[in-house]
Amino acid sequence: MSSNNMSDPRRPNKVLRYKPPPSECNPALDDPTPDYMNLLGMIFSMCGLMLKLKWCAWVAVYCSFISFANSRSSEDTKQMMSSFMLSISAVVMSYLQNPQPMTPPW
Amino acid sequence: MKAFYVLCAVLLVFGSVSEAKFDDFEDEEDLVEYDDNDFAEFEDVMEDSVTESPQRVITTEDDEDETTVELEGQDENQEGDFEDADTQGDTESEPYDDEEFEGYEDKPDTSSSKNKDPITIVDVPAHLQNSWESYYLEILMVTGLLAYIMNYIIGKNKNSRLAQAWFNSHRELLESNFTLVGDDGTNKEATSTGKLNQENEHIYNLWCSGRVCCEGMLIQLRFLKRQDLLNVLARMMRPVSDQVQIKVTMNDEDMDTYVFAVGTRKALVRLQKEMQDLSEFCSDKPKSGAKYGLPDSLAILSEMGEVTEGMMDTKMVHFLTHYADKIESVHFSDQFSGPKIMQEEGQPLKLPDTKRTLLFTFNVPGSGNTYPKDMEALLPLMNMVIYSIDKAKKFRLNREGKQKADKNRARVEENFLKLTHVQRQEAAQSRREEKKRAEKERIMNEEDPEKQRRLEEAALRREQKKLEKKQMKMKQIKVKAM
């Protein structure tokens, strides 16, 4: 339903190509969740590995999952995969060193 | 020889004595198991004590393994002993005084109870238990992860279905208005891809171009983050809607110079704070649109009254009234440059680039619980967008309005230059100082004293020239003034 019934409003000669918006300001304006979660995940997995805390390693796995779910398509999958692998390795190492089940803090 | 024989005899005697000792022990083997028990060396030759201690030994050893049965046996044995002792003669019964053994019954009990105390039933460490129940926290964690993954898949699919439903319902309208519907910028030729660009699991873009009046239209479907479980849980506390954001870039000749916005009061207050153009040109608070027949939920921000009068024609009012619940904001501006950029220096040194733009933000009905069929309800809003594009081309300010608008723009530019003037001066000053410092350093670093002197003289000459120039300028100004 075009507003101009007489003539076609389309102008094939005035076609402009799509230009993705400049990425300099956009990542900052966009949601910073995936970056924060990535960083948190790495910190927790390092804590879990060094201090042998099982709950740290589990939280790191969760962080990397959340980061993946919120990630932008332009983001590097390598970074995602590396943080994911790091958190999984933190969990595995914690259990290899100490196979006892996790004790709740309460 | 004699001494040798004596030595041998002595050795033999010692050997027999030791054998005898061992014989003694061997005799008792029937009664006692001579393991390494502590009481072996304390056992006397006296039968009584010997019989007693083995009993005690047996009982203590047995006590370690089984407590109840042996005690009874031991008691019986002891009673037997006491009976035997009593039947013997007085002389021999002396050691068997009742009083002597009064505490004796308790003793084994206490000794056995003493032995009982250290016996604690130790819990088998959890990881050696063959039960999954001890790992309940881990099972919880894994279940949580699985729930997250399930939610990710379900959320992603739902967003995808919503986007597709929107596109299917709007495709016809778009294709009748634009030559190019759907472009990701990567193809060599400008052909319609006919589908949405997926930027994210919750953001979809569509670029349309090739129409009168406008350069192009970018539609962004900003869905809720249904793929993130945390977001889903947060939304249960605070319901949020999916949004459709449309940005139409107008040709310079097809739109006059004005800044205008209409929308919910909350949205307008936020936009006025965030957007560069609205904060500069529309300094008043959002006004109620009741004068024009708009519902109370909507307010207006405008550069001047004439623009509002021109914009609020019957058809526009009709659109705004009927679909007020779905409209978040409508923003027309010739000075649009995006949100205010906060730079570290405090103020950007250059005015940001502006573009003539029409911006629309619509809320998808359902407040989060959206179904694909709800997307059809947004079709009339797209009609409003098309109508607005044509209206913006037709609407022109009269002479007064144009003058006012030009004055406003000049004022804004002047303010900007004033604010940045100080900073620009400071920047220039610092650059000059840097240059001087660099030169001085060069002079100092020169090892050759002659060269140093020459460079210093050159610098002095340059400064003198500058001073002379300034003086000349001052003289000229004075002459002109006269």
Coordinates of C-alpha atoms in Angstrom, one line a residue:
Chain A
M1 CA 0.0 0.0 0.0
S2 CA 2.1 2.9 -1.2
S3 CA 1.1 6.4 -0.4
N4 CA 1.3 7.3 -4.1
N5 CA -1.1 5.2 -6.1
M6 CA -0.3 6.9 -9.4
S7 CA 3.3 6.3 -9.6
D8 CA 5.7 3.8 -8.2
P9 CA 7.8 5.4 -5.4
R10 CA 10.6 3.0 -6.2
R11 CA 13.7 4.5 -7.8
P12 CA 16.2 1.8 -9.0
N13 CA 18.7 4.5 -9.9
K14 CA 18.8 5.7 -6.3
V15 CA 19.9 2.5 -4.7
L16 CA 22.5 2.9 -2.0
R17 CA 24.4 -0.1 -0.6
Y18 CA 24.3 -1.1 3.0
K19 CA 27.2 0.2 5.0
P20 CA 27.6 -1.4 8.4
P21 CA 27.7 1.3 11.1
P22 CA 31.2 2.3 12.1
S23 CA 32.5 0.0 14.8
E24 CA 34.5 2.5 16.7
C25 CA 31.7 3.8 18.9
N26 CA 29.3 0.9 18.6
P27 CA 31.0 -1.8 20.8
A28 CA 31.1 0.7 23.6
L29 CA 27.5 1.6 23.1
D30 CA 26.5 -1.9 22.7
D31 CA 25.9 -4.2 25.6
P32 CA 29.3 -5.0 27.3
T33 CA 28.0 -8.2 28.8
P34 CA 30.0 -10.7 26.6
D35 CA 33.3 -8.9 27.3
Y36 CA 32.7 -8.7 31.1
M37 CA 31.6 -12.3 31.2
N38 CA 34.6 -13.4 29.2
L39 CA 36.9 -11.7 31.6
L40 CA 35.1 -13.0 34.6
G41 CA 35.2 -16.5 33.2
M42 CA 39.0 -16.3 32.7
I43 CA 39.5 -14.9 36.2
F44 CA 37.4 -17.6 37.9
S45 CA 39.0 -20.4 35.9
M46 CA 42.5 -19.2 36.9
C47 CA 41.3 -19.0 40.6
G48 CA 39.9 -22.4 40.3
L49 CA 43.1 -23.8 38.9
M50 CA 45.5 -22.1 41.2
L51 CA 43.6 -22.2 44.5
K52 CA 42.0 -25.6 43.7
L53 CA 38.5 -24.3 44.4
K54 CA 35.8 -26.3 42.7
W55 CA 33.1 -23.7 42.8
C56 CA 35.3 -21.2 41.1
A57 CA 35.7 -23.6 38.2
W58 CA 32.0 -24.2 37.9
V59 CA 31.3 -20.5 38.0
A60 CA 33.8 -20.0 35.2
V61 CA 32.0 -22.6 33.1
Y62 CA 28.7 -20.6 33.6
C63 CA 30.4 -17.3 32.8
S64 CA 31.8 -18.7 29.5
F65 CA 28.3 -20.0 28.6
I66 CA 26.7 -16.6 29.3
S67 CA 29.4 -14.8 27.3
F68 CA 28.7 -17.1 24.4
A69 CA 25.0 -16.6 24.5
N70 CA 25.3 -12.8 24.6
S71 CA 28.1 -12.6 22.0
R72 CA 27.8 -10.5 18.9
S73 CA 28.2 -12.2 15.5
S74 CA 31.3 -10.1 14.7
E75 CA 33.1 -11.5 17.7
D76 CA 35.9 -13.9 17.3
T77 CA 34.8 -17.5 17.9
K78 CA 38.4 -18.4 18.8
Q79 CA 38.2 -16.2 21.9
M80 CA 34.9 -17.9 22.9
M81 CA 36.3 -21.3 22.4
S82 CA 39.5 -20.6 24.3
S83 CA 37.6 -19.3 27.4
F84 CA 35.3 -22.2 27.2
M85 CA 38.1 -24.7 27.0
L86 CA 39.9 -23.0 29.9
S87 CA 36.9 -23.2 32.2
I88 CA 36.3 -26.9 31.3
S89 CA 40.0 -27.6 32.0
A90 CA 39.7 -25.8 35.3
V91 CA 36.8 -28.1 36.3
V92 CA 38.5 -31.2 35.2
M93 CA 41.8 -30.4 36.9
S94 CA 40.0 -29.6 40.2
Y95 CA 38.4 -33.0 40.2
L96 CA 41.5 -34.8 39.2
Q97 CA 43.4 -33.3 42.1
N98 CA 40.7 -33.8 44.6
P99 CA 37.9 -36.3 43.6
Q100 CA 35.8 -35.5 46.7
P101 CA 32.5 -33.9 45.9
M102 CA 32.0 -30.2 46.4
T103 CA 30.9 -29.2 49.9
P104 CA 28.4 -26.4 50.2
P105 CA 29.5 -23.4 52.3
W106 CA 26.5 -23.8 54.7
Chain B
M1 CA 93.0 -76.2 77.9
K2 CA 91.2 -76.1 81.2
A3 CA 90.1 -72.6 80.7
F4 CA 88.7 -73.6 77.3
Y5 CA 86.7 -76.4 78.8
V6 CA 85.4 -74.1 81.6
L7 CA 84.3 -71.6 78.9
C8 CA 82.5 -74.3 77.0
A9 CA 80.7 -75.5 80.1
V10 CA 79.6 -72.0 81.0
L11 CA 78.3 -71.5 77.5
L12 CA 76.4 -74.8 77.6
V13 CA 74.8 -73.9 81.0
F14 CA 73.7 -70.6 79.5
G15 CA 72.3 -72.3 76.5
S16 CA 70.3 -74.8 78.6
V17 CA 68.9 -72.1 80.8
S18 CA 67.7 -70.1 77.8
E19 CA 66.2 -73.2 76.3
A20 CA 64.5 -73.9 79.6
K21 CA 63.1 -70.4 79.5
F22 CA 61.8 -71.0 76.1
D23 CA 60.5 -74.3 77.2
D24 CA 58.5 -72.5 79.8
F25 CA 57.1 -70.4 77.2
E26 CA 56.4 -73.4 75.0
D27 CA 54.6 -75.1 77.8
E28 CA 52.2 -72.3 77.9
E29 CA 51.6 -72.4 74.2
D30 CA 48.6 -74.5 74.7
L31 CA 47.0 -72.0 76.8
V32 CA 48.3 -68.8 75.3
E33 CA 48.9 -67.5 71.9
Y34 CA 52.1 -65.7 72.3
D35 CA 51.7 -62.9 69.8
D36 CA 53.4 -59.7 70.4
N37 CA 51.3 -58.8 73.4
D38 CA 52.4 -56.4 76.0
F39 CA 51.7 -58.7 78.8
A40 CA 54.0 -61.5 77.8
E41 CA 57.0 -60.2 79.7
F42 CA 54.9 -59.5 82.8
E43 CA 53.6 -63.0 83.1
D44 CA 54.8 -64.8 86.3
V45 CA 55.4 -68.5 86.7
M46 CA 52.4 -68.6 89.0
E47 CA 49.6 -70.4 87.3
D48 CA 47.0 -68.2 88.6
S49 CA 48.4 -65.1 87.2
V50 CA 49.4 -67.0 84.1
T51 CA 45.9 -68.2 83.6
E52 CA 44.5 -64.8 84.4
S53 CA 46.7 -62.9 82.1
P54 CA 46.2 -65.1 79.1
Q55 CA 42.5 -64.8 79.7
R56 CA 42.9 -61.1 79.8
V57 CA 45.1 -61.2 76.7
I58 CA 42.6 -63.2 74.8
T59 CA 39.8 -61.0 75.8
T60 CA 41.6 -57.8 74.9
E61 CA 42.5 -59.1 71.6
D62 CA 39.1 -60.4 71.1
D63 CA 37.6 -57.2 72.3
E64 CA 39.2 -55.4 69.4
D65 CA 37.3 -57.5 67.0
E66 CA 34.1 -58.4 68.7
T67 CA 32.9 -56.9 71.8
T68 CA 29.8 -58.6 73.1
V69 CA 30.3 -62.3 72.7
E70 CA 33.8 -62.7 74.2
L71 CA 32.9 -60.6 77.2
E72 CA 30.3 -63.2 78.2
G73 CA 32.8 -66.0 77.5
Q74 CA 35.3 -64.2 79.5
D75 CA 33.0 -63.7 82.4
E76 CA 32.1 -67.3 82.4
N77 CA 35.8 -68.2 82.4
Q78 CA 36.5 -65.9 85.2
E79 CA 33.7 -67.3 87.3
G80 CA 35.2 -70.7 86.5
D81 CA 38.5 -69.5 87.8
F82 CA 37.0 -68.1 90.9
E83 CA 35.2 -71.4 91.6
D84 CA 38.4 -73.3 91.0
A85 CA 40.2 -71.0 93.4
D86 CA 37.6 -71.4 96.0
T87 CA 37.7 -75.2 95.9
Q88 CA 41.4 -75.2 96.5
G89 CA 42.8 -75.2 100.0
D90 CA 42.9 -72.2 102.3
T91 CA 46.6 -71.8 101.9
E92 CA 46.2 -71.7 98.3
S93 CA 43.0 -69.6 98.4
E94 CA 44.8 -66.8 100.1
P95 CA 45.6 -65.1 96.8
Y96 CA 42.0 -65.7 95.8
D97 CA 40.4 -63.3 98.3
D98 CA 37.0 -62.2 97.2
E99 CA 38.0 -58.7 98.1
E100 CA 40.9 -59.0 95.8
F101 CA 38.7 -59.8 92.9
E102 CA 35.9 -57.5 93.8
G103 CA 37.0 -54.8 91.5
Y104 CA 38.2 -57.3 89.0
E105 CA 35.0 -57.9 87.3
D106 CA 34.7 -54.2 86.7
K107 CA 38.3 -54.0 85.6
P108 CA 37.9 -56.0 82.5
D109 CA 34.7 -54.2 81.9
T110 CA 36.4 -50.9 82.3
S111 CA 39.4 -52.1 80.4
S112 CA 37.2 -53.3 77.6
S113 CA 35.2 -50.1 77.8
K114 CA 38.4 -48.3 77.6
N115 CA 39.2 -50.3 74.6
K116 CA 35.7 -49.4 73.4
D117 CA 36.3 -45.7 73.5
P118 CA 39.0 -45.5 70.9
I119 CA 36.8 -47.5 68.7
T120 CA 35.0 -45.0 66.6
I121 CA 33.2 -45.9 63.5
V122 CA 34.9 -43.7 61.0
D123 CA 33.0 -42.5 58.0
V124 CA 34.2 -43.8 54.8
P125 CA 35.5 -40.8 52.7
A126 CA 32.9 -39.6 50.4
H127 CA 34.8 -40.2 47.2
L128 CA 35.3 -43.8 48.1
Q129 CA 31.6 -44.3 48.6
N130 CA 30.0 -45.9 45.7
S131 CA 27.0 -43.6 45.7
W132 CA 26.1 -40.7 43.4
E133 CA 24.1 -39.0 46.1
S134 CA 27.3 -37.5 47.6
Y135 CA 27.8 -35.6 44.4
Y136 CA 24.5 -33.8 44.5
L137 CA 26.0 -30.4 44.1
E138 CA 27.8 -31.4 40.9
I139 CA 24.6 -32.9 39.6
L140 CA 22.9 -29.7 40.3
M141 CA 25.5 -27.7 38.4
V142 CA 25.3 -30.0 35.4
T143 CA 21.5 -29.8 35.5
G144 CA 21.8 -26.0 35.6
L145 CA 24.1 -26.0 32.6
L146 CA 21.7 -28.3 30.7
A147 CA 18.8 -26.0 31.5
Y148 CA 20.8 -23.0 30.2
I149 CA 21.6 -24.8 26.9
M150 CA 18.0 -25.8 26.5
N151 CA 16.9 -22.2 27.1
Y152 CA 19.5 -21.0 24.6
I153 CA 18.2 -23.3 21.9
I154 CA 14.5 -22.5 22.6
G155 CA 15.1 -18.7 22.8
K156 CA 17.2 -18.6 19.7
N157 CA 14.5 -20.4 17.8
K158 CA 11.7 -18.2 19.1
N159 CA 13.6 -15.0 18.1
S160 CA 14.2 -16.4 14.7
R161 CA 10.6 -17.3 14.2
L162 CA 9.5 -13.9 15.4
A163 CA 11.9 -12.2 13.0
Q164 CA 10.7 -14.3 10.1
A165 CA 7.0 -13.6 10.9
W166 CA 7.7 -9.9 10.9
F167 CA 9.5 -10.1 7.6
N168 CA 6.8 -12.2 6.0
S169 CA 4.1 -9.8 7.0
H170 CA 6.0 -6.7 5.9
R171 CA 7.7 -8.0 2.8
E172 CA 5.0 -7.0 0.4
L173 CA 4.8 -3.4 1.7
L174 CA 8.5 -3.0 1.6
E175 CA 8.9 -4.5 -1.8
S176 CA 6.3 -2.1 -3.2
N177 CA 8.1 0.9 -1.8
F178 CA 11.8 0.0 -2.2
T179 CA 13.9 -1.4 -5.0
L180 CA 16.4 -3.0 -2.8
V181 CA 15.0 -5.0 0.1
G182 CA 17.7 -6.7 2.1
D183 CA 21.4 -6.1 1.6
D184 CA 24.4 -7.1 3.7
G185 CA 26.9 -5.0 1.8
T186 CA 29.0 -7.9 0.8
N187 CA 27.6 -8.7 -2.7
K188 CA 29.3 -7.0 -5.7
E189 CA 25.9 -6.1 -7.2
A190 CA 23.1 -4.4 -5.5
T191 CA 20.6 -7.2 -5.5
S192 CA 18.0 -7.8 -2.9
T193 CA 18.9 -10.7 -0.7
G194 CA 15.3 -10.8 0.4
K195 CA 16.2 -11.8 3.9
L196 CA 17.2 -10.3 7.2
N197 CA 20.8 -9.9 8.4
Q198 CA 21.2 -11.7 11.6
E199 CA 23.6 -9.6 13.7
N200 CA 23.1 -11.5 16.9
E201 CA 20.8 -14.1 18.4
H202 CA 18.4 -11.3 19.3
I203 CA 19.1 -8.5 16.7
Y204 CA 18.1 -8.6 13.1
N205 CA 18.8 -5.9 10.5
L206 CA 17.2 -5.1 7.2
W207 CA 18.4 -2.4 4.8
C208 CA 16.0 -1.1 2.2
S209 CA 16.9 1.4 -0.5
G210 CA 15.8 2.8 -3.8
R211 CA 12.9 5.2 -3.2
V212 CA 12.0 8.8 -3.8
C213 CA 12.9 11.2 -0.9
C214 CA 15.1 8.9 1.1
E215 CA 18.6 7.5 0.7
G216 CA 17.6 4.3 2.6
M217 CA 15.9 2.8 5.5
L218 CA 17.5 0.6 8.1
I219 CA 15.1 -1.5 10.2
Q220 CA 16.5 -3.1 13.3
L221 CA 14.5 -5.8 15.1
R222 CA 15.8 -5.7 18.7
F223 CA 14.3 -8.7 20.4
L224 CA 14.7 -9.6 24.0
K225 CA 17.6 -11.9 24.9
R226 CA 15.5 -15.0 25.1
Q227 CA 18.6 -17.1 24.5
D228 CA 20.2 -16.0 27.8
L229 CA 18.6 -17.6 30.9
L230 CA 19.8 -14.8 33.2
N231 CA 18.0 -12.3 31.1
V232 CA 14.9 -14.4 31.0
L233 CA 14.9 -14.6 34.8
A234 CA 15.5 -10.8 35.1
R235 CA 12.6 -10.1 32.8
M236 CA 10.3 -12.0 35.1
M237 CA 11.0 -9.2 37.6
R238 CA 10.6 -6.4 35.1
P239 CA 8.7 -7.0 31.9
V240 CA 10.3 -5.4 28.8
S241 CA 9.0 -5.4 25.2
D242 CA 10.7 -6.3 21.9
Q243 CA 11.4 -3.3 19.9
V244 CA 11.5 -2.4 16.2
Q245 CA 13.8 0.5 15.4
I246 CA 13.5 2.2 12.0
K247 CA 16.0 4.8 10.8
V248 CA 15.2 6.6 7.5
T249 CA 18.0 8.6 6.0
M250 CA 16.6 11.5 4.0
N251 CA 18.1 13.3 1.1
D252 CA 19.3 16.8 1.9
E253 CA 16.9 18.4 -0.5
D254 CA 13.9 16.4 0.6
M255 CA 13.7 17.6 4.2
D256 CA 13.6 21.0 5.7
T257 CA 15.5 22.1 8.7
Y258 CA 13.7 21.3 11.9
V259 CA 13.9 19.0 15.0
F260 CA 10.8 17.4 16.3
A261 CA 9.9 14.4 18.5
V262 CA 6.8 12.7 19.8
G263 CA 6.5 9.7 22.1
T264 CA 6.0 8.5 25.6
R265 CA 7.0 11.0 28.2
K266 CA 9.6 8.7 29.7
A267 CA 11.2 8.0 26.3
L268 CA 11.3 11.7 25.4
V269 CA 12.9 12.6 28.7
R270 CA 15.6 10.0 28.1
L271 CA 16.1 11.0 24.5
Q272 CA 16.4 14.7 25.4
K273 CA 19.2 13.8 27.8
E274 CA 21.0 11.4 25.4
M275 CA 20.6 12.8 21.9
Q276 CA 22.8 15.7 20.8
D277 CA 20.3 17.4 18.6
L278 CA 17.3 17.2 20.9
S279 CA 19.3 18.6 23.9
E280 CA 20.5 21.5 21.8
F281 CA 17.5 22.5 19.8
C282 CA 14.6 21.4 22.0
S283 CA 15.5 22.7 25.4
D284 CA 11.9 22.8 26.8
K285 CA 10.4 19.9 28.7
P286 CA 8.1 17.6 26.7
K287 CA 4.7 19.1 26.3
S288 CA 1.4 17.3 26.4
G289 CA -0.1 16.6 23.0
A290 CA -3.7 16.9 24.2
K291 CA -4.1 20.1 22.3
Y292 CA -3.8 18.2 19.1
G293 CA -5.9 15.3 20.1
L294 CA -3.2 13.0 21.2
P295 CA -3.7 10.7 24.2
D296 CA -2.2 11.6 27.5
S297 CA 0.5 9.0 27.3
L298 CA 2.2 10.8 24.5
A299 CA 4.2 14.0 24.7
I300 CA 5.8 16.4 22.2
L301 CA 9.3 17.9 21.9
S302 CA 9.7 20.5 19.3
E303 CA 12.1 23.2 18.1
M304 CA 9.2 25.6 17.4
G305 CA 5.5 25.6 17.5
E306 CA 5.2 25.9 13.8
V307 CA 6.8 22.5 13.3
T308 CA 4.4 20.9 15.7
E309 CA 1.5 22.5 13.9
G310 CA 2.7 21.3 10.6
M311 CA 3.5 17.8 11.7
M312 CA 0.3 17.1 13.6
D313 CA -2.1 16.8 10.7
T314 CA -5.2 14.6 10.9
K315 CA -3.6 11.5 9.4
M316 CA -0.6 11.6 11.7
V317 CA -2.9 12.2 14.7
H318 CA -5.0 9.3 13.7
F319 CA -1.9 7.0 13.5
L320 CA -0.6 8.2 16.8
T321 CA -3.9 7.9 18.6
H322 CA -4.7 4.4 17.3
Y323 CA -1.4 2.9 17.9
A324 CA -0.3 4.9 20.9
D325 CA 0.4 1.7 22.9
K326 CA 2.9 0.5 20.3
I327 CA 4.7 3.8 19.8
E328 CA 7.8 4.4 21.9
S329 CA 9.2 7.5 20.1
V330 CA 9.1 9.3 16.7
H331 CA 12.0 11.6 16.1
F332 CA 12.5 13.8 13.0
S333 CA 15.7 15.8 12.7
D334 CA 17.9 17.5 10.2
Q335 CA 20.7 17.8 12.8
F336 CA 20.8 14.2 13.8
S337 CA 24.3 13.0 14.8
G338 CA 23.5 10.2 17.3
P339 CA 23.8 10.2 21.0
K340 CA 26.1 12.7 22.8
I341 CA 29.7 11.4 22.7
M342 CA 31.6 11.9 25.9
Q343 CA 35.2 12.4 25.1
E344 CA 38.1 12.5 27.5
E345 CA 39.0 16.0 26.7
G346 CA 35.6 17.1 27.8
Q347 CA 34.4 18.4 24.5
P348 CA 35.0 17.3 20.9
L349 CA 37.0 19.7 19.0
K350 CA 34.9 19.4 15.9
L351 CA 31.1 19.5 15.4
P352 CA 29.8 16.0 14.7
D353 CA 28.5 15.2 11.3
T354 CA 24.8 15.5 10.9
K355 CA 22.3 13.8 8.7
R356 CA 18.7 14.4 8.0
T357 CA 17.0 11.5 9.6
L358 CA 13.6 10.1 10.7
L359 CA 13.7 7.7 13.6
F360 CA 10.9 5.5 14.8
T361 CA 10.9 3.2 17.8
F362 CA 8.0 0.8 18.1
N363 CA 7.2 -1.7 20.9
V364 CA 6.0 -5.1 19.9
P365 CA 2.7 -5.9 21.6
G366 CA 2.8 -8.7 24.2
S367 CA 5.4 -7.1 26.6
G368 CA 7.8 -10.0 26.2
N369 CA 5.3 -12.8 25.7
T370 CA 5.1 -12.3 21.9
Y371 CA 3.8 -14.7 19.4
P372 CA 4.6 -14.6 15.7
K373 CA 1.1 -13.6 14.8
D374 CA 1.6 -10.4 16.9
M375 CA 4.0 -9.2 14.3
E376 CA 1.1 -8.4 11.9
A377 CA -0.1 -5.7 14.3
L378 CA 3.0 -3.7 13.4
L379 CA 2.0 -3.4 9.7
P380 CA 0.0 -0.2 10.1
L381 CA 3.0 1.3 11.8
M382 CA 5.1 0.7 8.7
N383 CA 2.4 2.5 6.8
M384 CA 2.9 5.4 9.2
V385 CA 6.6 5.4 8.4
I386 CA 6.0 5.5 4.7
Y387 CA 3.5 8.3 5.2
S388 CA 6.0 10.3 7.3
I389 CA 8.7 10.0 4.6
D390 CA 6.4 11.6 2.1
K391 CA 5.2 14.1 4.6
A392 CA 8.7 15.2 5.5
K393 CA 9.3 15.9 1.8
K394 CA 6.2 17.9 1.5
F395 CA 6.4 19.9 4.7
R396 CA 8.3 23.2 4.3
L397 CA 8.7 25.9 6.9
N398 CA 7.5 29.4 6.0
R399 CA 9.9 32.3 5.9
E400 CA 9.7 33.1 9.6
G401 CA 10.1 29.5 10.5
K402 CA 13.1 29.2 8.3
Q403 CA 14.7 32.3 9.8
K404 CA 14.2 31.1 13.3
A405 CA 15.6 27.7 12.4
D406 CA 18.7 29.3 10.8
K407 CA 19.2 31.5 13.8
N408 CA 19.0 28.5 16.1
R409 CA 21.6 26.6 14.1
A410 CA 23.9 29.5 14.0
R411 CA 23.5 30.0 17.8
V412 CA 24.3 26.4 18.4
E413 CA 27.4 26.5 16.3
E414 CA 28.6 29.7 17.9
N415 CA 28.2 28.2 21.4
F416 CA 30.1 25.2 20.3
L417 CA 32.9 27.3 18.9
K418 CA 33.1 29.4 22.1
L419 CA 33.2 26.4 24.3
T420 CA 36.0 24.9 22.3
H421 CA 37.8 28.1 21.6
V422 CA 39.6 28.0 24.9
Q423 CA 40.4 24.4 24.3
R424 CA 41.6 25.1 20.8
Q425 CA 43.8 27.9 22.0
E426 CA 45.2 25.7 24.7
A427 CA 45.9 23.0 22.1
A428 CA 47.7 25.4 19.9
Q429 CA 49.7 26.8 22.8
S430 CA 50.8 23.4 23.9
R431 CA 51.9 22.6 20.4
R432 CA 54.0 25.7 20.2
E433 CA 55.6 24.9 23.5
E434 CA 56.4 21.4 22.4
K435 CA 58.2 22.7 19.4
K436 CA 60.3 25.1 21.4
R437 CA 61.2 22.4 23.9
A438 CA 62.2 20.1 21.1
E439 CA 64.4 22.7 19.6
K440 CA 66.0 23.5 22.9
E441 CA 66.7 19.9 23.5
R442 CA 68.3 19.6 20.1
I443 CA 70.6 22.5 20.9
M444 CA 71.6 21.0 24.2
N445 CA 72.3 17.7 22.7
E446 CA 74.6 19.2 20.1
E447 CA 78.1 18.3 21.2
D448 CA 79.9 20.6 18.9
P449 CA 80.0 24.0 20.7
E450 CA 80.2 25.9 17.5
K451 CA 77.1 24.3 16.2
Q452 CA 75.4 25.0 19.5
R453 CA 76.2 28.6 19.2
R454 CA 75.0 28.8 15.7
L455 CA 71.7 27.1 16.5
E456 CA 71.1 29.4 19.5
E457 CA 71.7 32.4 17.3
A458 CA 69.3 31.1 14.7
A459 CA 66.6 30.6 17.4
L460 CA 67.2 34.1 18.8
R461 CA 66.8 35.6 15.3
R462 CA 63.6 33.8 14.8
E463 CA 62.1 35.0 18.0
Q464 CA 63.2 38.6 17.2
K465 CA 61.4 38.3 13.9
K466 CA 58.2 37.2 15.5
L467 CA 58.3 40.0 18.0
E468 CA 58.8 42.5 15.1
K469 CA 55.9 41.0 13.2
K470 CA 53.7 41.4 16.2
Q471 CA 54.7 45.0 16.7
M472 CA 54.0 45.7 13.0
K473 CA 50.5 44.3 13.4
M474 CA 49.8 46.4 16.5
K475 CA 51.0 49.5 14.6
Q476 CA 48.8 48.6 11.7
I477 CA 45.8 48.2 13.9
K478 CA 46.5 51.5 15.5
V479 CA 46.8 53.2 12.2
K480 CA 43.5 51.7 11.0
A481 CA 41.8 52.8 14.2
M482 CA 43.0 56.3 13.6

